[in-house]
Amino acid sequence: MSTENEGTPVPADPAAPSAPPTPPAPPTPATAPAGETAPQEAHRPTPQAAPPSAPQEDEPTAVQPTVQAHTPAPAPAPAAAGGPAGGWPPPPPTVPAWGAPQQPVPAAPAAPRRRTGGLVAAVLVASLVAGGIGGGIGYWAAERGDNGVSSTTVSSGQAPASFKRDPGTVAAVAAKALPSVVTIQAKSGGQDGEGGTGTGFVYDQEGHIVTNNHVVASAADGGTLSVTFSDGKTYDAEVVGRAEGYDVAVLKLKNAPKGLTPLPLGDSDKVAVGDSTIAIGAPFGLSNTVTTGIVSAKNRPVASGDGSGGSSSYMSALQTDASINPGNSGGPLLDASGAVIGINSAIQSTSGGFGQSQAGSIGLGFAIPVNQAKNVAQQLIRTGKPVYPVIGATVNMQDKGQGATIATQGSGGTASVTPDGPAAKAGLKAGDVITAFDDHPIDSGPTLISEIWTHKPGDSVKITYERDGKTATATVVLGERTGDS
């Protein structure tokens, strides 16, 4: 609906008035002396109304009354001395106020050529009185409704019980997914009991809940965790395992109820830019909030932290413009079919940082691809510890735009390339600049780690690198590291 000129009065076109202007009432003529003849203009015939044309489609047809005794006939308009001939238009007939009794007026004999005007006046009177009755009835109905006696308003509760949302609509997807999404309350074990609110979703019927590590980190050591479902039921939970680098954690409900419905997992590798997304979470503590958007980018390298000064997490993220705010962390990012394609984890702030401690969404949210999160969750459920794929080399994490440079030495003065490690076996050396990993461009150390962690230990990956101004390729078989360090 266009809103152009909405709220601005539009002046009427003076060339096409809705009704002809009414001239001022002529002065009352003086009574002519007996024997004199009134001015000739007074005896000019009144123009006859044009014969009625056939009624147009969608126009009401006027019905002439058959009983003339109850129709007041207009008195002849007095002629103004020296006034315009005919005095058009004649003044409108006097209409009594709505509800006032009408005094019967005896029908005055009228010349045949004046009868049409009388009928038109009668129709006008009837129309105005009918309009008054309609207004009175409307006012009466409003008064009756205000007094609570009756009402013609149909409330939403009176909608047909058979009304259902079509499968695939946002409402249908949200209604099916909400019972499997939970709000997580985490409190630390300290005296202050500080914590926060996040989101998670049911992973299996045994009561495992998948969420972000930064949601539960404060309660992981001696704290308390509670999980609330959309129906308001709350259960205590405990941490099964958490992966700080992946920013993934798995909880287990204590006394898990029967009949849990896990959310179906999609395939994040098959997601396309432009696909619809639905995010469910508890932004700023507002549980069961549903927002929508699209996948606005794929393979977005993101290094985020929880603001506590701990190690950063890295992901080759799905980017979405669905509104994601603090409290959405750990919640599912769904596709149009209701399958999980990612775990909402970070947002972009106007200051350029990533994390969940920012003010709010600016339309740039990031989710861990579900294929990666699934692998991590299964590992945590089996062993309680994360396993990371590695190349066995330390890269510079500060430089950007020129690839990932293998440092001259590792932490604590160790070798930057692990002897007999994956990179060493592939022939990589300190100073080499890795520019592509499995055909994905690499512009920095965090980007390289994000790409490495989308794979599993044992995967063979092609690496493109530069050495002394020359480009070369090598195949690296990824090693593994257990636990966070």
Short mmCIF file of C-alpha atoms in Angstrom, two decimals:
data_model
loop_
_atom_site.label_atom_id
_atom_site.label_comp_id
_atom_site.label_asym_id
_atom_site.label_seq_id
_atom_site.Cartn_x
_atom_site.Cartn_y
_atom_site.Cartn_z
CA MET A 1 0.00 0.00 0.00
CA SER A 2 1.49 3.29 -1.04
CA THR A 3 1.91 5.86 1.69
CA GLU A 4 2.69 8.73 -0.64
CA ASN A 5 0.97 11.89 0.65
CA GLU A 6 -0.43 9.84 3.53
CA GLY A 7 -1.68 12.21 6.24
CA THR A 8 -1.41 15.30 4.01
CA PRO A 9 -4.73 17.01 3.10
CA VAL A 10 -5.19 17.19 -0.68
CA PRO A 11 -6.98 20.38 -1.82
CA ALA A 12 -10.08 19.87 -3.89
CA ASP A 13 -9.86 20.59 -7.58
CA PRO A 14 -11.61 23.96 -8.05
CA ALA A 15 -12.46 22.99 -11.59
CA ALA A 16 -14.55 20.07 -10.46
CA PRO A 17 -16.53 20.91 -7.31
CA SER A 18 -18.55 18.14 -5.75
CA ALA A 19 -21.61 20.41 -5.53
CA PRO A 20 -22.39 23.84 -7.04
CA PRO A 21 -21.89 26.71 -4.61
CA THR A 22 -25.01 28.06 -2.92
CA PRO A 23 -25.51 31.75 -3.65
CA PRO A 24 -26.35 34.05 -0.77
CA ALA A 25 -30.07 34.29 0.06
CA PRO A 26 -31.70 37.14 -1.88
CA PRO A 27 -33.30 39.96 0.12
CA THR A 28 -37.02 39.65 0.81
CA PRO A 29 -38.89 41.63 -1.85
CA ALA A 30 -41.34 44.35 -0.78
CA THR A 31 -45.01 43.57 -1.28
CA ALA A 32 -46.28 45.09 -4.50
CA PRO A 33 -49.27 47.44 -4.15
CA ALA A 34 -52.60 46.20 -5.23
CA GLY A 35 -53.15 46.51 -8.93
CA GLU A 36 -49.47 46.63 -9.77
CA THR A 37 -47.79 43.88 -11.64
CA ALA A 38 -44.74 42.15 -10.17
CA PRO A 39 -41.53 42.45 -12.15
CA GLN A 40 -41.44 40.27 -15.22
CA GLU A 41 -38.50 38.27 -13.90
CA ALA A 42 -40.71 36.82 -11.18
CA HIS A 43 -42.88 35.09 -13.80
CA ARG A 44 -40.05 33.50 -15.71
CA PRO A 45 -40.57 29.75 -15.79
CA THR A 46 -38.36 27.69 -13.52
CA PRO A 47 -36.06 25.47 -15.55
CA GLN A 48 -37.33 21.96 -15.59
CA ALA A 49 -35.16 19.18 -14.33
CA ALA A 50 -33.65 17.06 -17.09
CA PRO A 51 -35.54 13.81 -17.64
CA PRO A 52 -33.94 11.10 -15.56
CA SER A 53 -31.56 8.89 -17.47
CA ALA A 54 -31.38 5.17 -17.14
CA PRO A 55 -29.70 4.18 -13.91
CA GLN A 56 -26.00 3.28 -14.21
CA GLU A 57 -24.60 0.02 -12.92
CA ASP A 58 -23.87 0.06 -9.17
CA GLU A 59 -25.95 3.27 -8.73
CA PRO A 60 -29.09 3.13 -6.57
CA THR A 61 -32.32 3.94 -8.36
CA ALA A 62 -34.50 6.55 -6.61
CA VAL A 63 -38.04 5.33 -5.93
CA GLN A 64 -40.66 8.08 -6.01
CA PRO A 65 -43.12 8.02 -3.12
CA THR A 66 -46.69 7.24 -4.09
CA VAL A 67 -48.35 9.08 -1.19
CA GLN A 68 -47.99 12.83 -1.65
CA ALA A 69 -49.92 13.81 1.48
CA HIS A 70 -46.90 13.08 3.69
CA THR A 71 -44.33 14.79 1.49
CA PRO A 72 -43.89 18.47 2.23
CA ALA A 73 -43.89 20.43 -0.99
CA PRO A 74 -41.40 23.27 -1.21
CA ALA A 75 -42.90 26.74 -1.32
CA PRO A 76 -42.20 28.76 -4.44
CA ALA A 77 -38.92 30.63 -4.09
CA PRO A 78 -39.50 34.40 -3.88
CA ALA A 79 -38.02 36.26 -6.78
CA ALA A 80 -35.36 38.79 -5.99
CA ALA A 81 -35.80 42.17 -7.52
CA GLY A 82 -33.06 42.63 -10.01
CA GLY A 83 -31.60 39.22 -9.08
CA PRO A 84 -30.43 36.58 -11.54
CA ALA A 85 -33.08 34.94 -13.58
CA GLY A 86 -34.46 31.75 -12.11
CA GLY A 87 -32.49 32.04 -8.81
CA TRP A 88 -30.64 28.70 -9.41
CA PRO A 89 -30.11 26.73 -7.36
CA PRO A 90 -33.14 27.00 -5.10
CA PRO A 91 -32.43 26.88 -1.35
CA PRO A 92 -32.56 23.34 0.07
CA PRO A 93 -35.74 22.33 1.84
CA THR A 94 -35.86 22.74 5.58
CA VAL A 95 -35.24 19.38 7.28
CA PRO A 96 -36.23 18.80 10.91
CA ALA A 97 -33.57 17.48 13.28
CA TRP A 98 -33.34 13.71 13.63
CA GLY A 99 -35.90 12.47 16.15
CA ALA A 100 -38.12 15.61 16.06
CA PRO A 101 -41.81 15.03 15.08
CA GLN A 102 -42.69 16.15 11.61
CA GLN A 103 -45.86 18.16 11.20
CA PRO A 104 -47.97 17.02 8.28
CA VAL A 105 -48.09 19.65 5.60
CA PRO A 106 -51.11 19.66 3.29
CA ALA A 107 -50.17 19.11 -0.27
CA ALA A 108 -50.40 22.35 -2.23
CA PRO A 109 -51.58 22.25 -5.82
CA ALA A 110 -48.58 22.69 -8.03
CA ALA A 111 -48.23 23.25 -11.68
CA PRO A 112 -47.27 20.11 -13.58
CA ARG A 113 -43.87 21.56 -14.40
CA ARG A 114 -43.13 22.09 -10.67
CA ARG A 115 -44.06 18.54 -9.60
CA THR A 116 -40.64 17.07 -10.47
CA GLY A 117 -38.95 19.52 -8.11
CA GLY A 118 -41.32 18.52 -5.34
CA LEU A 119 -40.55 14.85 -5.85
CA VAL A 120 -36.80 15.52 -5.83
CA ALA A 121 -37.20 17.47 -2.58
CA ALA A 122 -39.19 14.61 -1.11
CA VAL A 123 -36.46 12.16 -2.02
CA LEU A 124 -33.86 14.47 -0.43
CA VAL A 125 -35.88 14.66 2.77
CA ALA A 126 -36.33 10.92 2.85
CA SER A 127 -32.61 10.37 2.25
CA LEU A 128 -31.57 12.79 4.97
CA VAL A 129 -33.98 11.30 7.47
CA ALA A 130 -32.76 7.81 6.58
CA GLY A 131 -29.21 8.99 7.11
CA GLY A 132 -30.19 10.34 10.49
CA ILE A 133 -31.76 7.02 11.43
CA GLY A 134 -28.64 5.17 10.35
CA GLY A 135 -26.46 7.45 12.47
CA GLY A 136 -28.79 7.03 15.41
CA ILE A 137 -28.71 3.25 15.13
CA GLY A 138 -24.93 3.30 14.92
CA TYR A 139 -24.71 5.45 18.05
CA TRP A 140 -27.16 3.19 19.86
CA ALA A 141 -25.17 0.10 18.93
CA ALA A 142 -21.98 1.72 20.14
CA GLU A 143 -23.63 2.65 23.44
CA ARG A 144 -24.95 -0.89 23.83
CA GLY A 145 -21.48 -2.29 23.14
CA ASP A 146 -19.83 0.08 25.61
CA ASN A 147 -22.28 -0.98 28.31
CA GLY A 148 -21.28 -4.61 27.79
CA VAL A 149 -24.83 -5.61 26.81
CA SER A 150 -23.98 -6.83 23.32
CA SER A 151 -21.27 -6.60 20.72
CA THR A 152 -20.89 -7.52 17.08
CA THR A 153 -17.06 -7.74 17.27
CA VAL A 154 -15.64 -11.18 16.47
CA SER A 155 -12.70 -12.00 18.73
CA SER A 156 -9.77 -14.20 17.74
CA GLY A 157 -11.13 -16.87 20.07
CA GLN A 158 -14.09 -17.24 17.73
CA ALA A 159 -11.86 -18.07 14.74
CA PRO A 160 -12.51 -21.47 13.19
CA ALA A 161 -10.88 -24.22 15.23
CA SER A 162 -9.78 -25.97 12.03
CA PHE A 163 -7.51 -23.08 10.94
CA LYS A 164 -3.93 -24.33 10.46
CA ARG A 165 -0.72 -22.80 9.19
CA ASP A 166 0.54 -24.33 5.98
CA PRO A 167 3.66 -26.50 6.31
CA GLY A 168 6.80 -24.53 5.56
CA THR A 169 5.51 -21.20 6.85
CA VAL A 170 7.50 -19.50 9.60
CA ALA A 171 4.59 -19.98 12.01
CA ALA A 172 4.40 -23.71 11.30
CA VAL A 173 8.16 -24.23 11.59
CA ALA A 174 8.34 -22.21 14.81
CA ALA A 175 5.38 -24.04 16.37
CA LYS A 176 7.04 -27.39 15.71
CA ALA A 177 10.52 -26.34 16.86
CA LEU A 178 9.73 -24.30 19.98
CA PRO A 179 9.00 -27.30 22.26
CA SER A 180 12.55 -28.54 21.55
CA VAL A 181 14.30 -25.22 22.28
CA VAL A 182 15.28 -24.37 25.87
CA THR A 183 16.38 -21.32 27.81
CA ILE A 184 19.48 -21.91 29.92
CA GLN A 185 20.21 -20.16 33.21
CA ALA A 186 23.85 -20.45 34.31
CA LYS A 187 25.13 -19.34 37.72
CA SER A 188 28.69 -19.49 38.96
CA GLY A 189 29.62 -21.21 42.19
CA GLY A 190 30.94 -18.01 43.78
CA GLN A 191 29.29 -15.97 46.51
CA ASP A 192 27.76 -13.59 44.02
CA GLY A 193 26.31 -16.40 41.93
CA GLU A 194 26.84 -14.43 38.73
CA GLY A 195 25.83 -15.97 35.46
CA GLY A 196 23.82 -15.37 32.37
CA THR A 197 21.08 -16.52 30.06
CA GLY A 198 21.49 -18.46 26.85
CA THR A 199 19.71 -20.93 24.63
CA GLY A 200 20.07 -24.58 23.65
CA PHE A 201 18.13 -27.29 21.88
CA VAL A 202 17.31 -30.94 22.41
CA TYR A 203 19.90 -33.13 20.70
CA ASP A 204 18.56 -36.60 21.52
CA GLN A 205 15.88 -38.40 23.53
CA GLU A 206 18.36 -39.15 26.35
CA GLY A 207 18.19 -35.51 27.41
CA HIS A 208 21.37 -34.07 25.88
CA ILE A 209 21.21 -30.35 25.15
CA VAL A 210 23.59 -28.64 22.70
CA THR A 211 24.58 -25.02 23.30
CA ASN A 212 27.59 -22.66 23.23
CA ASN A 213 30.50 -23.10 25.58
CA HIS A 214 30.41 -19.44 26.57
CA VAL A 215 26.81 -19.87 27.76
CA VAL A 216 27.75 -22.44 30.43
CA ALA A 217 31.41 -21.58 31.12
CA SER A 218 30.61 -19.61 34.28
CA ALA A 219 28.77 -22.60 35.81
CA ALA A 220 31.13 -25.34 34.59
CA ASP A 221 33.14 -25.44 37.84
CA GLY A 222 30.87 -25.65 40.87
CA GLY A 223 28.01 -23.60 39.47
CA THR A 224 24.41 -24.46 38.75
CA LEU A 225 22.53 -24.89 35.50
CA SER A 226 18.79 -24.94 34.87
CA VAL A 227 16.95 -25.54 31.63
CA THR A 228 13.44 -24.23 30.93
CA PHE A 229 11.25 -25.49 28.10
CA SER A 230 8.70 -23.44 26.18
CA ASP A 231 5.89 -24.91 28.33
CA GLY A 232 7.50 -23.42 31.42
CA LYS A 233 8.82 -26.65 32.92
CA THR A 234 12.32 -26.36 34.38
CA TYR A 235 14.94 -29.06 34.93
CA ASP A 236 18.38 -29.07 36.49
CA ALA A 237 21.27 -29.89 34.17
CA GLU A 238 24.97 -30.66 34.27
CA VAL A 239 27.85 -30.20 31.83
CA VAL A 240 28.81 -33.34 29.91
CA GLY A 241 31.64 -31.70 27.98
CA ARG A 242 32.62 -28.41 26.40
CA ALA A 243 34.97 -27.32 23.64
CA GLU A 244 36.28 -23.83 24.15
CA GLY A 245 37.90 -23.57 20.72
CA TYR A 246 34.74 -24.64 18.90
CA ASP A 247 32.48 -22.75 21.34
CA VAL A 248 30.29 -25.87 21.69
CA ALA A 249 29.04 -27.50 24.89
CA VAL A 250 26.74 -30.42 25.72
CA LEU A 251 24.51 -30.58 28.82
CA LYS A 252 22.52 -33.47 30.24
CA LEU A 253 19.15 -32.99 31.93
CA LYS A 254 18.83 -34.46 35.39
CA ASN A 255 15.65 -36.56 35.54
CA ALA A 256 14.99 -35.93 31.86
CA PRO A 257 11.31 -36.26 30.96
CA LYS A 258 10.09 -38.89 28.55
CA GLY A 259 8.98 -37.99 25.07
CA LEU A 260 11.67 -35.44 24.26
CA THR A 261 11.69 -34.48 20.59
CA PRO A 262 15.16 -33.75 19.17
CA LEU A 263 15.42 -31.12 16.48
CA PRO A 264 16.33 -32.61 13.08
CA LEU A 265 19.84 -31.76 11.88
CA GLY A 266 20.33 -30.43 8.37
CA ASP A 267 23.41 -30.36 6.13
CA SER A 268 25.25 -27.06 6.44
CA ASP A 269 27.47 -27.92 3.45
CA LYS A 270 24.42 -27.73 1.18
CA VAL A 271 23.20 -24.37 2.46
CA ALA A 272 23.14 -21.65 -0.21
CA VAL A 273 23.40 -17.90 0.18
CA GLY A 274 19.86 -16.53 0.11
CA ASP A 275 18.27 -19.52 1.84
CA SER A 276 15.69 -18.59 4.46
CA THR A 277 16.69 -18.80 8.12
CA ILE A 278 14.77 -18.89 11.41
CA ALA A 279 16.55 -18.17 14.69
CA ILE A 280 15.03 -19.12 18.04
CA GLY A 281 16.40 -17.98 21.37
CA ALA A 282 16.12 -15.76 24.42
CA PRO A 283 17.55 -12.38 23.40
CA PHE A 284 18.07 -10.23 26.49
CA GLY A 285 16.25 -12.93 28.47
CA LEU A 286 13.11 -12.89 26.30
CA SER A 287 12.55 -16.63 25.95
CA ASN A 288 10.98 -18.29 22.90
CA THR A 289 11.73 -15.38 20.57
CA VAL A 290 11.59 -16.17 16.86
CA THR A 291 13.33 -14.05 14.22
CA THR A 292 13.79 -14.60 10.51
CA GLY A 293 16.22 -13.74 7.76
CA ILE A 294 18.42 -15.35 5.16
CA VAL A 295 21.87 -16.85 4.85
CA SER A 296 23.79 -13.75 3.83
CA ALA A 297 27.22 -15.41 3.49
CA LYS A 298 29.02 -18.72 3.95
CA ASN A 299 32.48 -19.68 5.16
CA ARG A 300 32.85 -16.40 7.04
CA PRO A 301 35.97 -16.67 9.23
CA VAL A 302 35.10 -15.52 12.73
CA ALA A 303 37.22 -15.41 15.86
CA SER A 304 35.09 -14.58 18.88
CA GLY A 305 35.43 -14.42 22.63
CA ASP A 306 33.03 -14.31 25.54
CA GLY A 307 34.53 -11.14 26.99
CA SER A 308 36.06 -12.95 29.97
CA GLY A 309 39.59 -12.85 28.63
CA GLY A 310 39.69 -16.57 27.87
CA SER A 311 40.86 -18.17 24.65
CA SER A 312 39.04 -17.25 21.47
CA SER A 313 36.92 -19.61 19.45
CA TYR A 314 37.18 -19.94 15.69
CA MET A 315 34.59 -20.86 13.14
CA SER A 316 34.01 -20.78 9.42
CA ALA A 317 30.57 -19.40 10.08
CA LEU A 318 27.22 -19.12 8.41
CA GLN A 319 26.35 -15.44 8.31
CA THR A 320 22.70 -14.44 8.68
CA ASP A 321 20.72 -11.23 8.94
CA ALA A 322 18.16 -12.86 11.25
CA SER A 323 18.15 -10.78 14.41
CA ILE A 324 20.56 -12.36 16.92
CA ASN A 325 21.28 -10.71 20.26
CA PRO A 326 22.89 -11.60 23.59
CA GLY A 327 20.82 -14.51 24.89
CA ASN A 328 20.42 -16.09 21.45
CA SER A 329 23.76 -17.82 21.99
CA GLY A 330 23.52 -21.59 21.64
CA GLY A 331 20.13 -21.47 20.00
CA PRO A 332 19.34 -23.17 16.69
CA LEU A 333 19.49 -21.52 13.30
CA LEU A 334 16.87 -23.36 11.22
CA ASP A 335 16.26 -23.61 7.52
CA ALA A 336 12.81 -23.32 5.93
CA SER A 337 12.08 -27.00 6.62
CA GLY A 338 12.81 -26.65 10.34
CA ALA A 339 16.16 -28.48 10.30
CA VAL A 340 19.11 -27.10 12.27
CA ILE A 341 21.81 -25.70 9.99
CA GLY A 342 23.81 -23.85 12.64
CA ILE A 343 24.25 -22.84 16.27
CA ASN A 344 23.96 -19.09 16.83
CA SER A 345 27.18 -17.97 18.44
CA ALA A 346 28.36 -14.44 17.68
CA ILE A 347 27.31 -11.04 16.40
CA GLN A 348 29.17 -8.20 14.76
CA SER A 349 29.27 -4.89 16.62
CA THR A 350 29.76 -1.43 15.15
CA SER A 351 33.12 -1.24 16.93
CA GLY A 352 34.36 -4.14 14.83
CA GLY A 353 34.43 -6.85 17.51
CA PHE A 354 32.74 -10.21 17.60
CA GLY A 355 31.03 -11.70 20.64
CA GLN A 356 27.89 -11.81 22.74
CA SER A 357 28.66 -8.86 25.02
CA GLN A 358 27.78 -6.27 22.38
CA ALA A 359 24.80 -3.92 22.48
CA GLY A 360 22.59 -5.66 19.96
CA SER A 361 22.03 -6.93 16.45
CA ILE A 362 22.96 -4.85 13.43
CA GLY A 363 21.96 -7.61 11.03
CA LEU A 364 25.28 -9.49 11.11
CA GLY A 365 24.99 -12.71 13.07
CA PHE A 366 27.17 -15.79 12.88
CA ALA A 367 26.39 -19.44 13.47
CA ILE A 368 28.61 -22.50 13.82
CA PRO A 369 27.80 -24.82 10.88
CA VAL A 370 25.83 -27.77 12.20
CA ASN A 371 28.07 -30.32 10.47
CA GLN A 372 30.96 -29.14 12.60
CA ALA A 373 28.84 -28.81 15.75
CA LYS A 374 27.48 -32.34 15.28
CA ASN A 375 30.96 -33.83 15.15
CA VAL A 376 31.99 -31.92 18.27
CA ALA A 377 28.81 -32.87 20.17
CA GLN A 378 29.22 -36.55 19.40
CA GLN A 379 32.83 -36.43 20.59
CA LEU A 380 31.84 -34.67 23.82
CA ILE A 381 29.08 -37.20 24.52
CA ARG A 382 31.45 -40.11 23.94
CA THR A 383 34.54 -38.86 25.80
CA GLY A 384 33.68 -35.55 27.46
CA LYS A 385 36.66 -33.92 25.70
CA PRO A 386 37.00 -32.14 22.36
CA VAL A 387 39.35 -33.30 19.62
CA TYR A 388 40.84 -30.73 17.26
CA PRO A 389 42.44 -31.34 13.84
CA VAL A 390 45.88 -29.69 13.52
CA ILE A 391 48.59 -29.14 10.90
CA GLY A 392 51.44 -29.13 13.43
CA ALA A 393 52.60 -25.56 12.79
CA THR A 394 52.38 -22.23 14.63
CA VAL A 395 51.14 -19.33 12.49
CA ASN A 396 51.17 -15.59 13.05
CA MET A 397 47.75 -14.51 14.35
CA GLN A 398 48.25 -10.77 13.89
CA ASP A 399 48.98 -10.29 10.19
CA LYS A 400 46.02 -10.02 7.83
CA GLY A 401 45.55 -9.79 4.11
CA GLN A 402 48.69 -11.65 3.00
CA GLY A 403 47.80 -15.17 4.10
CA ALA A 404 48.82 -17.09 7.22
CA THR A 405 52.55 -16.93 7.85
CA ILE A 406 54.26 -19.79 9.69
CA ALA A 407 56.05 -18.16 12.63
CA THR A 408 59.79 -18.31 13.16
CA GLN A 409 59.27 -20.11 16.47
CA GLY A 410 56.46 -21.57 18.55
CA SER A 411 55.26 -20.71 22.04
CA GLY A 412 57.85 -20.95 24.77
CA GLY A 413 60.68 -21.00 22.24
CA THR A 414 59.66 -24.30 20.70
CA ALA A 415 59.92 -25.04 17.01
CA SER A 416 57.19 -23.41 14.92
CA VAL A 417 56.85 -26.58 12.80
CA THR A 418 56.38 -29.69 14.92
CA PRO A 419 59.05 -32.23 14.04
CA ASP A 420 57.57 -35.18 12.19
CA GLY A 421 54.15 -33.47 12.35
CA PRO A 422 51.69 -33.06 9.49
CA ALA A 423 53.18 -29.79 8.19
CA ALA A 424 56.75 -31.08 8.45
CA LYS A 425 55.81 -34.24 6.52
CA ALA A 426 54.26 -32.07 3.81
CA GLY A 427 57.52 -30.08 3.51
CA LEU A 428 56.33 -26.79 5.05
CA LYS A 429 58.89 -24.54 6.78
CA ALA A 430 58.98 -21.45 8.98
CA GLY A 431 58.34 -18.35 6.90
CA ASP A 432 56.05 -20.07 4.40
CA VAL A 433 52.83 -18.11 3.74
CA ILE A 434 49.74 -20.30 3.38
CA THR A 435 47.35 -18.65 0.91
CA ALA A 436 44.75 -21.38 0.36
CA PHE A 437 43.45 -24.34 2.33
CA ASP A 438 41.32 -26.91 0.52
CA ASP A 439 40.78 -24.26 -2.21
CA HIS A 440 39.44 -21.70 0.30
CA PRO A 441 41.40 -18.41 0.28
CA ILE A 442 43.37 -17.71 3.47
CA ASP A 443 44.06 -14.12 4.51
CA SER A 444 45.13 -14.54 8.15
CA GLY A 445 45.97 -17.00 10.91
CA PRO A 446 42.42 -17.00 12.39
CA THR A 447 41.02 -17.75 8.94
CA LEU A 448 43.36 -20.73 8.58
CA ILE A 449 42.33 -22.15 11.97
CA SER A 450 38.65 -21.65 11.12
CA GLU A 451 39.10 -23.71 7.96
CA ILE A 452 41.17 -26.41 9.65
CA TRP A 453 38.48 -26.92 12.29
CA THR A 454 35.81 -27.63 9.70
CA HIS A 455 37.61 -30.94 9.05
CA LYS A 456 38.36 -34.07 11.06
CA PRO A 457 41.66 -35.55 12.12
CA GLY A 458 42.97 -37.79 9.34
CA ASP A 459 41.53 -35.73 6.47
CA SER A 460 43.88 -35.07 3.56
CA VAL A 461 43.84 -31.42 2.53
CA LYS A 462 45.62 -29.53 -0.26
CA ILE A 463 47.52 -26.44 0.89
CA THR A 464 48.74 -23.63 -1.38
CA TYR A 465 51.66 -21.59 -0.04
CA GLU A 466 54.32 -19.12 -1.10
CA ARG A 467 58.03 -19.40 -0.43
CA ASP A 468 60.64 -16.92 -1.65
CA GLY A 469 58.10 -15.41 -4.03
CA LYS A 470 57.15 -18.72 -5.61
CA THR A 471 53.81 -20.53 -5.27
CA ALA A 472 53.69 -24.23 -4.42
CA THR A 473 51.16 -26.81 -3.22
CA ALA A 474 51.33 -29.67 -0.74
CA THR A 475 49.00 -32.28 0.70
CA VAL A 476 48.68 -32.36 4.48
CA VAL A 477 47.14 -35.20 6.47
CA LEU A 478 45.64 -33.53 9.53
CA GLY A 479 46.76 -34.63 12.95
CA GLU A 480 44.81 -34.25 16.20
CA ARG A 481 44.93 -32.63 19.60
CA THR A 482 42.71 -33.68 22.50
CA GLY A 483 41.32 -31.15 24.94
CA ASP A 484 41.68 -27.39 25.24
CA SER A 485 45.11 -26.04 25.99
#
